[in-house]
Amino acid sequence: MQIFSPSADTWFRAGLAAFAVLVAALALVGGGYARSEYLTQVGWTRDQQVPFSHKHHVGDLGIDCRYCHTSVETATRAGLPPTHTCMTCHSQVWTGAPMLAPVRKSLATGEPLHWRRVAQLPDYVYFDHSIHVDRGVACVECHGRVDRMPLTWRAKAFEMKFCLDCHRDPAPHLRPPEQVTRMDWSDWSEDRAEAFGMAAMRRFHVEPARLDSCEICHR
Ligand code: HEC
Ligand code: HEC
Ligand code: HEC
Ligand code: HEC
Ligand code: HEC
């Protein structure tokens, strides 16, 4: 019995040739693909148990980031709010809303709400919120206009280049630390901002050459 038809060899060769063309094509588009939104996840939202809106809570109601992300000034992690933080208001407003049923259930059972993350680094990168906040790097530099997001998304590609571009020249990105949570902070002229940035660099002894070294972020 014949397993391969006489034409099988021809098909096999044609397949090989097609594969080679595909590999070459992938190598060509590879450069663009590496920076595409598919890989960086910029602009993606995720289905959440509760459709929490920063646009409503920050943009419209004006709640400060630190009310919910309580450890952002003191720890490596900003922290996500526990259920009772939501319930300080939602035991009074929107009390019966079906949208908030998972929040009420979480309070009753003690089982924390589970949020799917949108802005996460790979494990091999070390990051620390407190030092950035302390030096006056604003939330908006890395998280964008959170106050305009009905569902949260990643605003910036957290690629190495993003971190290094600032670490090599942080001065223009510094503002008074008490202003870091303001989303629309642009009161200053360019000259004043520049003078402030240079002064802050001296005050904190920030050395761009050191911030560039691998051990800073890969420990
Ligand atoms: C300081 C008070 C306050 C806190 C804290 C708060 N909310 Fe709200 N929330 C409101 C108010 C007021 C509304 C109604 C907004 C409107 O419709 O204008 C609202 C509306 C909502 C809605 C309805 C959809 C929407 O955005 O209008 C959801 C869902 C919600 N909140 C979830 C949460 C969750 C989850 C938490 C905790 C992480 C939370 N809220 C914390 C005050 C608060
Ligand atoms: C009322 C509570 C509340 C306030 C105020 C608040 N947040 Fe949030 N934040 C949340 C909750 C709940 C989540 C998780 C759900 C989500 O991703 O939307 C979250 C998620 C985030 C995330 C996504 C983290 C990740 O990796 O998934 C970022 C970034 C963020 N918040 C930044 C901010 C900034 C910046 C401010 C101030 C401008 C702010 N938040 C104000 C409750 C709050
Ligand atoms: C210099 C960039 C940068 C600044 C400034 C910054 N963040 Fe983040 N943020 C990140 C990165 C990177 C992550 C992901 C960290 C990880 O996965 O290890 C993150 C994660 C988060 C998360 C997810 C939960 C957590 O505990 O990490 C929240 C919430 C958040 N940031 C809020 C804020 C708020 C609020 C501010 C301003 C007070 C702020 N961030 C300032 C870069 C920044
Ligand atoms: C917009 C500017 C800016 C961006 C973006 C930024 N950083 Fe920083 N980073 C700073 C400044 C300013 C300091 C404080 C330097 C100092 O005081 O010596 C700092 C300090 C740090 C430190 C602590 C260094 C030490 O002294 O131990 C780590 C770790 C770090 N950054 C990681 C990151 C990572 C990872 C990213 C990208 C996800 C990032 N940073 C993005 C400005 C930035
Ligand atoms: C300011 C922070 C920072 C510094 C300094 C830094 N890296 Fe990274 N590195 C990152 C981040 C963030 C990523 C994650 C990139 C991603 O997920 O796309 C990364 C990813 C990497 C990767 C994984 C492959 C890749 O490119 O995505 C390698 C390898 C790497 N870094 C090597 C280095 C070396 C070598 C140095 C020193 C010359 C260095 N890094 C300095 C932040 C940093």
PDB file of C-alpha atoms in Angstrom, residues 7-203:
ATOM      1  CA  SER A   7       2.737  14.305  -5.554  1.00  0.00           C
ATOM      2  CA  ALA A   8       3.397  14.336  -1.765  1.00  0.00           C
ATOM      3  CA  ASP A   9       7.057  15.185  -2.192  1.00  0.00           C
ATOM      4  CA  THR A  10       6.156  18.179  -4.344  1.00  0.00           C
ATOM      5  CA  TRP A  11       3.675  19.372  -1.728  1.00  0.00           C
ATOM      6  CA  PHE A  12       6.260  18.952   0.992  1.00  0.00           C
ATOM      7  CA  ARG A  13       8.767  21.100  -0.913  1.00  0.00           C
ATOM      8  CA  ALA A  14       6.145  23.726  -1.630  1.00  0.00           C
ATOM      9  CA  GLY A  15       5.303  23.745   2.082  1.00  0.00           C
ATOM     10  CA  LEU A  16       8.944  24.255   3.014  1.00  0.00           C
ATOM     11  CA  ALA A  17       9.283  27.155   0.583  1.00  0.00           C
ATOM     12  CA  ALA A  18       6.119  28.797   1.942  1.00  0.00           C
ATOM     13  CA  PHE A  19       7.463  28.400   5.469  1.00  0.00           C
ATOM     14  CA  ALA A  20      10.749  30.089   4.514  1.00  0.00           C
ATOM     15  CA  VAL A  21       8.834  33.030   3.010  1.00  0.00           C
ATOM     16  CA  LEU A  22       6.740  33.310   6.181  1.00  0.00           C
ATOM     17  CA  VAL A  23       9.848  33.389   8.393  1.00  0.00           C
ATOM     18  CA  ALA A  24      11.400  36.116   6.246  1.00  0.00           C
ATOM     19  CA  ALA A  25       8.186  38.140   6.348  1.00  0.00           C
ATOM     20  CA  LEU A  26       7.969  37.815  10.130  1.00  0.00           C
ATOM     21  CA  ALA A  27      11.580  39.001  10.480  1.00  0.00           C
ATOM     22  CA  LEU A  28      10.729  42.043   8.329  1.00  0.00           C
ATOM     23  CA  VAL A  29       7.678  43.114  10.323  1.00  0.00           C
ATOM     24  CA  GLY A  30       9.322  42.049  13.600  1.00  0.00           C
ATOM     25  CA  GLY A  31      10.652  45.536  14.288  1.00  0.00           C
ATOM     26  CA  GLY A  32       7.222  47.095  14.103  1.00  0.00           C
ATOM     27  CA  TYR A  33       5.532  44.203  15.881  1.00  0.00           C
ATOM     28  CA  ALA A  34       7.810  44.494  18.908  1.00  0.00           C
ATOM     29  CA  ARG A  35       6.487  47.964  19.617  1.00  0.00           C
ATOM     30  CA  SER A  36       2.871  47.309  18.656  1.00  0.00           C
ATOM     31  CA  GLU A  37       0.024  47.811  21.090  1.00  0.00           C
ATOM     32  CA  TYR A  38      -0.537  44.093  21.034  1.00  0.00           C
ATOM     33  CA  LEU A  39       2.640  43.558  23.020  1.00  0.00           C
ATOM     34  CA  THR A  40       2.765  46.723  25.097  1.00  0.00           C
ATOM     35  CA  GLN A  41      -0.963  46.465  26.050  1.00  0.00           C
ATOM     36  CA  VAL A  42      -1.329  50.246  25.875  1.00  0.00           C
ATOM     37  CA  GLY A  43      -4.988  51.271  25.859  1.00  0.00           C
ATOM     38  CA  TRP A  44      -6.354  47.856  26.830  1.00  0.00           C
ATOM     39  CA  THR A  45      -9.147  47.622  29.361  1.00  0.00           C
ATOM     40  CA  ARG A  46     -10.091  44.377  31.090  1.00  0.00           C
ATOM     41  CA  ASP A  47     -13.390  42.969  32.261  1.00  0.00           C
ATOM     42  CA  GLN A  48     -13.643  43.612  35.987  1.00  0.00           C
ATOM     43  CA  GLN A  49     -16.049  42.188  38.589  1.00  0.00           C
ATOM     44  CA  VAL A  50     -17.219  45.769  39.154  1.00  0.00           C
ATOM     45  CA  PRO A  51     -16.818  48.364  36.375  1.00  0.00           C
ATOM     46  CA  PHE A  52     -14.955  50.883  38.544  1.00  0.00           C
ATOM     47  CA  SER A  53     -14.598  54.294  36.888  1.00  0.00           C
ATOM     48  CA  HIS A  54     -11.732  56.664  37.700  1.00  0.00           C
ATOM     49  CA  LYS A  55     -13.487  59.165  35.439  1.00  0.00           C
ATOM     50  CA  HIS A  56     -16.438  59.279  37.857  1.00  0.00           C
ATOM     51  CA  HIS A  57     -14.558  58.997  41.126  1.00  0.00           C
ATOM     52  CA  VAL A  58     -11.510  61.147  40.313  1.00  0.00           C
ATOM     53  CA  GLY A  59     -12.610  63.329  37.382  1.00  0.00           C
ATOM     54  CA  ASP A  60     -16.181  64.142  38.539  1.00  0.00           C
ATOM     55  CA  LEU A  61     -16.099  63.585  42.318  1.00  0.00           C
ATOM     56  CA  GLY A  62     -12.519  64.812  42.799  1.00  0.00           C
ATOM     57  CA  ILE A  63     -11.360  62.055  45.181  1.00  0.00           C
ATOM     58  CA  ASP A  64      -7.567  62.119  45.635  1.00  0.00           C
ATOM     59  CA  CYS A  65      -5.578  59.079  44.482  1.00  0.00           C
ATOM     60  CA  ARG A  66      -4.183  58.562  47.995  1.00  0.00           C
ATOM     61  CA  TYR A  67      -7.670  58.018  49.447  1.00  0.00           C
ATOM     62  CA  CYS A  68      -7.706  54.645  47.696  1.00  0.00           C
ATOM     63  CA  HIS A  69      -4.046  53.982  46.881  1.00  0.00           C
ATOM     64  CA  THR A  70      -2.932  54.587  50.441  1.00  0.00           C
ATOM     65  CA  SER A  71       0.647  53.295  50.386  1.00  0.00           C
ATOM     66  CA  VAL A  72       1.830  55.133  47.255  1.00  0.00           C
ATOM     67  CA  GLU A  73       3.932  57.615  49.265  1.00  0.00           C
ATOM     68  CA  THR A  74       5.448  55.141  51.690  1.00  0.00           C
ATOM     69  CA  ALA A  75       5.909  51.782  49.958  1.00  0.00           C
ATOM     70  CA  THR A  76       7.009  50.150  46.733  1.00  0.00           C
ATOM     71  CA  ARG A  77       3.365  49.385  45.896  1.00  0.00           C
ATOM     72  CA  ALA A  78       0.572  51.914  45.627  1.00  0.00           C
ATOM     73  CA  GLY A  79      -1.948  49.364  46.911  1.00  0.00           C
ATOM     74  CA  LEU A  80      -5.520  48.714  45.769  1.00  0.00           C
ATOM     75  CA  PRO A  81      -8.380  49.785  48.068  1.00  0.00           C
ATOM     76  CA  PRO A  82     -10.001  47.265  50.418  1.00  0.00           C
ATOM     77  CA  THR A  83     -13.770  46.821  50.209  1.00  0.00           C
ATOM     78  CA  HIS A  84     -14.529  48.973  53.240  1.00  0.00           C
ATOM     79  CA  THR A  85     -13.012  51.989  51.423  1.00  0.00           C
ATOM     80  CA  CYS A  86     -15.743  51.644  48.774  1.00  0.00           C
ATOM     81  CA  MET A  87     -18.366  51.094  51.451  1.00  0.00           C
ATOM     82  CA  THR A  88     -17.594  54.348  53.287  1.00  0.00           C
ATOM     83  CA  CYS A  89     -19.627  55.892  50.455  1.00  0.00           C
ATOM     84  CA  HIS A  90     -21.554  52.999  48.991  1.00  0.00           C
ATOM     85  CA  SER A  91     -23.285  52.172  52.252  1.00  0.00           C
ATOM     86  CA  GLN A  92     -24.932  55.614  51.634  1.00  0.00           C
ATOM     87  CA  VAL A  93     -25.028  56.128  47.839  1.00  0.00           C
ATOM     88  CA  TRP A  94     -26.068  53.644  45.165  1.00  0.00           C
ATOM     89  CA  THR A  95     -26.775  51.198  48.005  1.00  0.00           C
ATOM     90  CA  GLY A  96     -28.972  48.787  46.043  1.00  0.00           C
ATOM     91  CA  ALA A  97     -27.260  49.085  42.643  1.00  0.00           C
ATOM     92  CA  PRO A  98     -26.829  45.681  40.977  1.00  0.00           C
ATOM     93  CA  MET A  99     -23.480  46.895  39.632  1.00  0.00           C
ATOM     94  CA  LEU A 100     -22.222  47.053  43.212  1.00  0.00           C
ATOM     95  CA  ALA A 101     -23.509  43.612  44.261  1.00  0.00           C
ATOM     96  CA  PRO A 102     -19.976  42.085  44.238  1.00  0.00           C
ATOM     97  CA  VAL A 103     -18.805  44.871  46.597  1.00  0.00           C
ATOM     98  CA  ARG A 104     -21.608  44.160  49.079  1.00  0.00           C
ATOM     99  CA  LYS A 105     -20.947  40.447  48.837  1.00  0.00           C
ATOM    100  CA  SER A 106     -17.251  41.015  49.475  1.00  0.00           C
ATOM    101  CA  LEU A 107     -18.065  43.028  52.599  1.00  0.00           C
ATOM    102  CA  ALA A 108     -20.418  40.320  53.853  1.00  0.00           C
ATOM    103  CA  THR A 109     -18.079  37.383  53.217  1.00  0.00           C
ATOM    104  CA  GLY A 110     -14.748  39.090  53.926  1.00  0.00           C
ATOM    105  CA  GLU A 111     -13.514  37.774  50.575  1.00  0.00           C
ATOM    106  CA  PRO A 112     -11.514  40.649  48.952  1.00  0.00           C
ATOM    107  CA  LEU A 113     -12.520  41.979  45.519  1.00  0.00           C
ATOM    108  CA  HIS A 114     -10.285  40.651  42.811  1.00  0.00           C
ATOM    109  CA  TRP A 115      -9.097  43.257  40.290  1.00  0.00           C
ATOM    110  CA  ARG A 116      -7.457  42.277  37.040  1.00  0.00           C
ATOM    111  CA  ARG A 117      -4.279  44.301  36.627  1.00  0.00           C
ATOM    112  CA  VAL A 118      -3.651  46.564  33.651  1.00  0.00           C
ATOM    113  CA  ALA A 119      -0.326  48.183  34.566  1.00  0.00           C
ATOM    114  CA  GLN A 120       2.023  45.476  35.743  1.00  0.00           C
ATOM    115  CA  LEU A 121       5.752  44.949  35.206  1.00  0.00           C
ATOM    116  CA  PRO A 122       7.418  41.576  34.697  1.00  0.00           C
ATOM    117  CA  ASP A 123       8.797  40.083  37.940  1.00  0.00           C
ATOM    118  CA  TYR A 124      12.420  40.719  36.986  1.00  0.00           C
ATOM    119  CA  VAL A 125      11.961  44.504  37.104  1.00  0.00           C
ATOM    120  CA  TYR A 126      12.153  46.308  40.443  1.00  0.00           C
ATOM    121  CA  PHE A 127       9.986  49.383  40.906  1.00  0.00           C
ATOM    122  CA  ASP A 128       9.296  51.637  43.878  1.00  0.00           C
ATOM    123  CA  HIS A 129       6.476  54.203  44.048  1.00  0.00           C
ATOM    124  CA  SER A 130       7.606  56.006  47.194  1.00  0.00           C
ATOM    125  CA  ILE A 131      10.896  57.333  45.814  1.00  0.00           C
ATOM    126  CA  HIS A 132       9.207  58.669  42.658  1.00  0.00           C
ATOM    127  CA  VAL A 133       6.480  60.412  44.649  1.00  0.00           C
ATOM    128  CA  ASP A 134       9.025  61.780  47.131  1.00  0.00           C
ATOM    129  CA  ARG A 135      11.124  63.324  44.332  1.00  0.00           C
ATOM    130  CA  GLY A 136       8.054  64.846  42.683  1.00  0.00           C
ATOM    131  CA  VAL A 137       7.387  62.536  39.707  1.00  0.00           C
ATOM    132  CA  ALA A 138       3.634  62.798  39.073  1.00  0.00           C
ATOM    133  CA  CYS A 139       1.252  59.859  38.639  1.00  0.00           C
ATOM    134  CA  VAL A 140       0.246  61.265  35.242  1.00  0.00           C
ATOM    135  CA  GLU A 141       3.826  60.813  33.914  1.00  0.00           C
ATOM    136  CA  CYS A 142       3.435  57.046  34.086  1.00  0.00           C
ATOM    137  CA  HIS A 143      -0.319  56.405  34.252  1.00  0.00           C
ATOM    138  CA  GLY A 144      -1.682  59.141  31.981  1.00  0.00           C
ATOM    139  CA  ARG A 145      -5.027  60.917  32.443  1.00  0.00           C
ATOM    140  CA  VAL A 146      -6.540  58.376  34.824  1.00  0.00           C
ATOM    141  CA  ASP A 147      -9.241  60.962  35.632  1.00  0.00           C
ATOM    142  CA  ARG A 148     -10.598  60.475  32.088  1.00  0.00           C
ATOM    143  CA  MET A 149     -10.736  56.676  32.138  1.00  0.00           C
ATOM    144  CA  PRO A 150     -14.218  55.093  32.483  1.00  0.00           C
ATOM    145  CA  LEU A 151     -12.364  51.782  32.760  1.00  0.00           C
ATOM    146  CA  THR A 152      -8.686  51.735  33.626  1.00  0.00           C
ATOM    147  CA  TRP A 153      -6.081  51.088  30.954  1.00  0.00           C
ATOM    148  CA  ARG A 154      -2.314  51.221  30.617  1.00  0.00           C
ATOM    149  CA  ALA A 155      -1.388  54.648  29.286  1.00  0.00           C
ATOM    150  CA  LYS A 156       2.321  54.125  28.638  1.00  0.00           C
ATOM    151  CA  ALA A 157       4.281  51.190  27.319  1.00  0.00           C
ATOM    152  CA  PHE A 158       6.275  50.071  30.358  1.00  0.00           C
ATOM    153  CA  GLU A 159       9.265  49.186  28.232  1.00  0.00           C
ATOM    154  CA  MET A 160      12.827  49.684  29.380  1.00  0.00           C
ATOM    155  CA  LYS A 161      13.173  52.706  27.109  1.00  0.00           C
ATOM    156  CA  PHE A 162      10.273  54.452  28.838  1.00  0.00           C
ATOM    157  CA  CYS A 163      12.017  54.233  32.218  1.00  0.00           C
ATOM    158  CA  LEU A 164      15.463  55.091  30.847  1.00  0.00           C
ATOM    159  CA  ASP A 165      14.342  58.154  28.882  1.00  0.00           C
ATOM    160  CA  CYS A 166      13.391  59.804  32.155  1.00  0.00           C
ATOM    161  CA  HIS A 167      16.204  58.355  34.276  1.00  0.00           C
ATOM    162  CA  ARG A 168      18.746  59.886  31.895  1.00  0.00           C
ATOM    163  CA  ASP A 169      17.172  63.335  32.175  1.00  0.00           C
ATOM    164  CA  PRO A 170      14.661  63.577  35.032  1.00  0.00           C
ATOM    165  CA  ALA A 171      14.808  67.350  35.616  1.00  0.00           C
ATOM    166  CA  PRO A 172      11.948  68.373  33.257  1.00  0.00           C
ATOM    167  CA  HIS A 173       9.687  65.772  34.905  1.00  0.00           C
ATOM    168  CA  LEU A 174       9.955  67.003  38.497  1.00  0.00           C
ATOM    169  CA  ARG A 175       7.357  69.130  40.281  1.00  0.00           C
ATOM    170  CA  PRO A 176       6.625  69.917  43.943  1.00  0.00           C
ATOM    171  CA  PRO A 177       5.875  66.554  45.632  1.00  0.00           C
ATOM    172  CA  GLU A 178       2.567  67.836  47.070  1.00  0.00           C
ATOM    173  CA  GLN A 179       1.327  68.257  43.460  1.00  0.00           C
ATOM    174  CA  VAL A 180       2.014  64.717  42.232  1.00  0.00           C
ATOM    175  CA  THR A 181      -1.581  63.521  42.252  1.00  0.00           C
ATOM    176  CA  ARG A 182      -2.870  66.489  40.254  1.00  0.00           C
ATOM    177  CA  MET A 183      -3.723  65.385  36.752  1.00  0.00           C
ATOM    178  CA  ASP A 184      -3.815  68.771  34.988  1.00  0.00           C
ATOM    179  CA  TRP A 185      -0.843  70.462  36.595  1.00  0.00           C
ATOM    180  CA  SER A 186       0.627  72.943  34.125  1.00  0.00           C
ATOM    181  CA  ASP A 187       0.548  76.230  35.982  1.00  0.00           C
ATOM    182  CA  TRP A 188       4.212  77.010  35.427  1.00  0.00           C
ATOM    183  CA  SER A 189       6.005  78.573  32.482  1.00  0.00           C
ATOM    184  CA  GLU A 190       8.707  76.477  30.832  1.00  0.00           C
ATOM    185  CA  ASP A 191      11.480  78.598  32.409  1.00  0.00           C
ATOM    186  CA  ARG A 192      10.086  78.252  35.884  1.00  0.00           C
ATOM    187  CA  ALA A 193       9.603  74.492  35.493  1.00  0.00           C
ATOM    188  CA  GLU A 194      13.168  74.121  34.253  1.00  0.00           C
ATOM    189  CA  ALA A 195      14.632  76.135  37.139  1.00  0.00           C
ATOM    190  CA  PHE A 196      12.574  74.093  39.601  1.00  0.00           C
ATOM    191  CA  GLY A 197      13.724  70.816  38.017  1.00  0.00           C
ATOM    192  CA  MET A 198      17.397  71.746  38.184  1.00  0.00           C
ATOM    193  CA  ALA A 199      17.083  72.862  41.812  1.00  0.00           C
ATOM    194  CA  ALA A 200      15.296  69.625  42.767  1.00  0.00           C
ATOM    195  CA  MET A 201      18.048  67.571  41.092  1.00  0.00           C
ATOM    196  CA  ARG A 202      20.646  69.293  43.292  1.00  0.00           C
ATOM    197  CA  ARG A 203      18.575  69.106  46.462  1.00  0.00           C
TER     198      ARG A 203
END
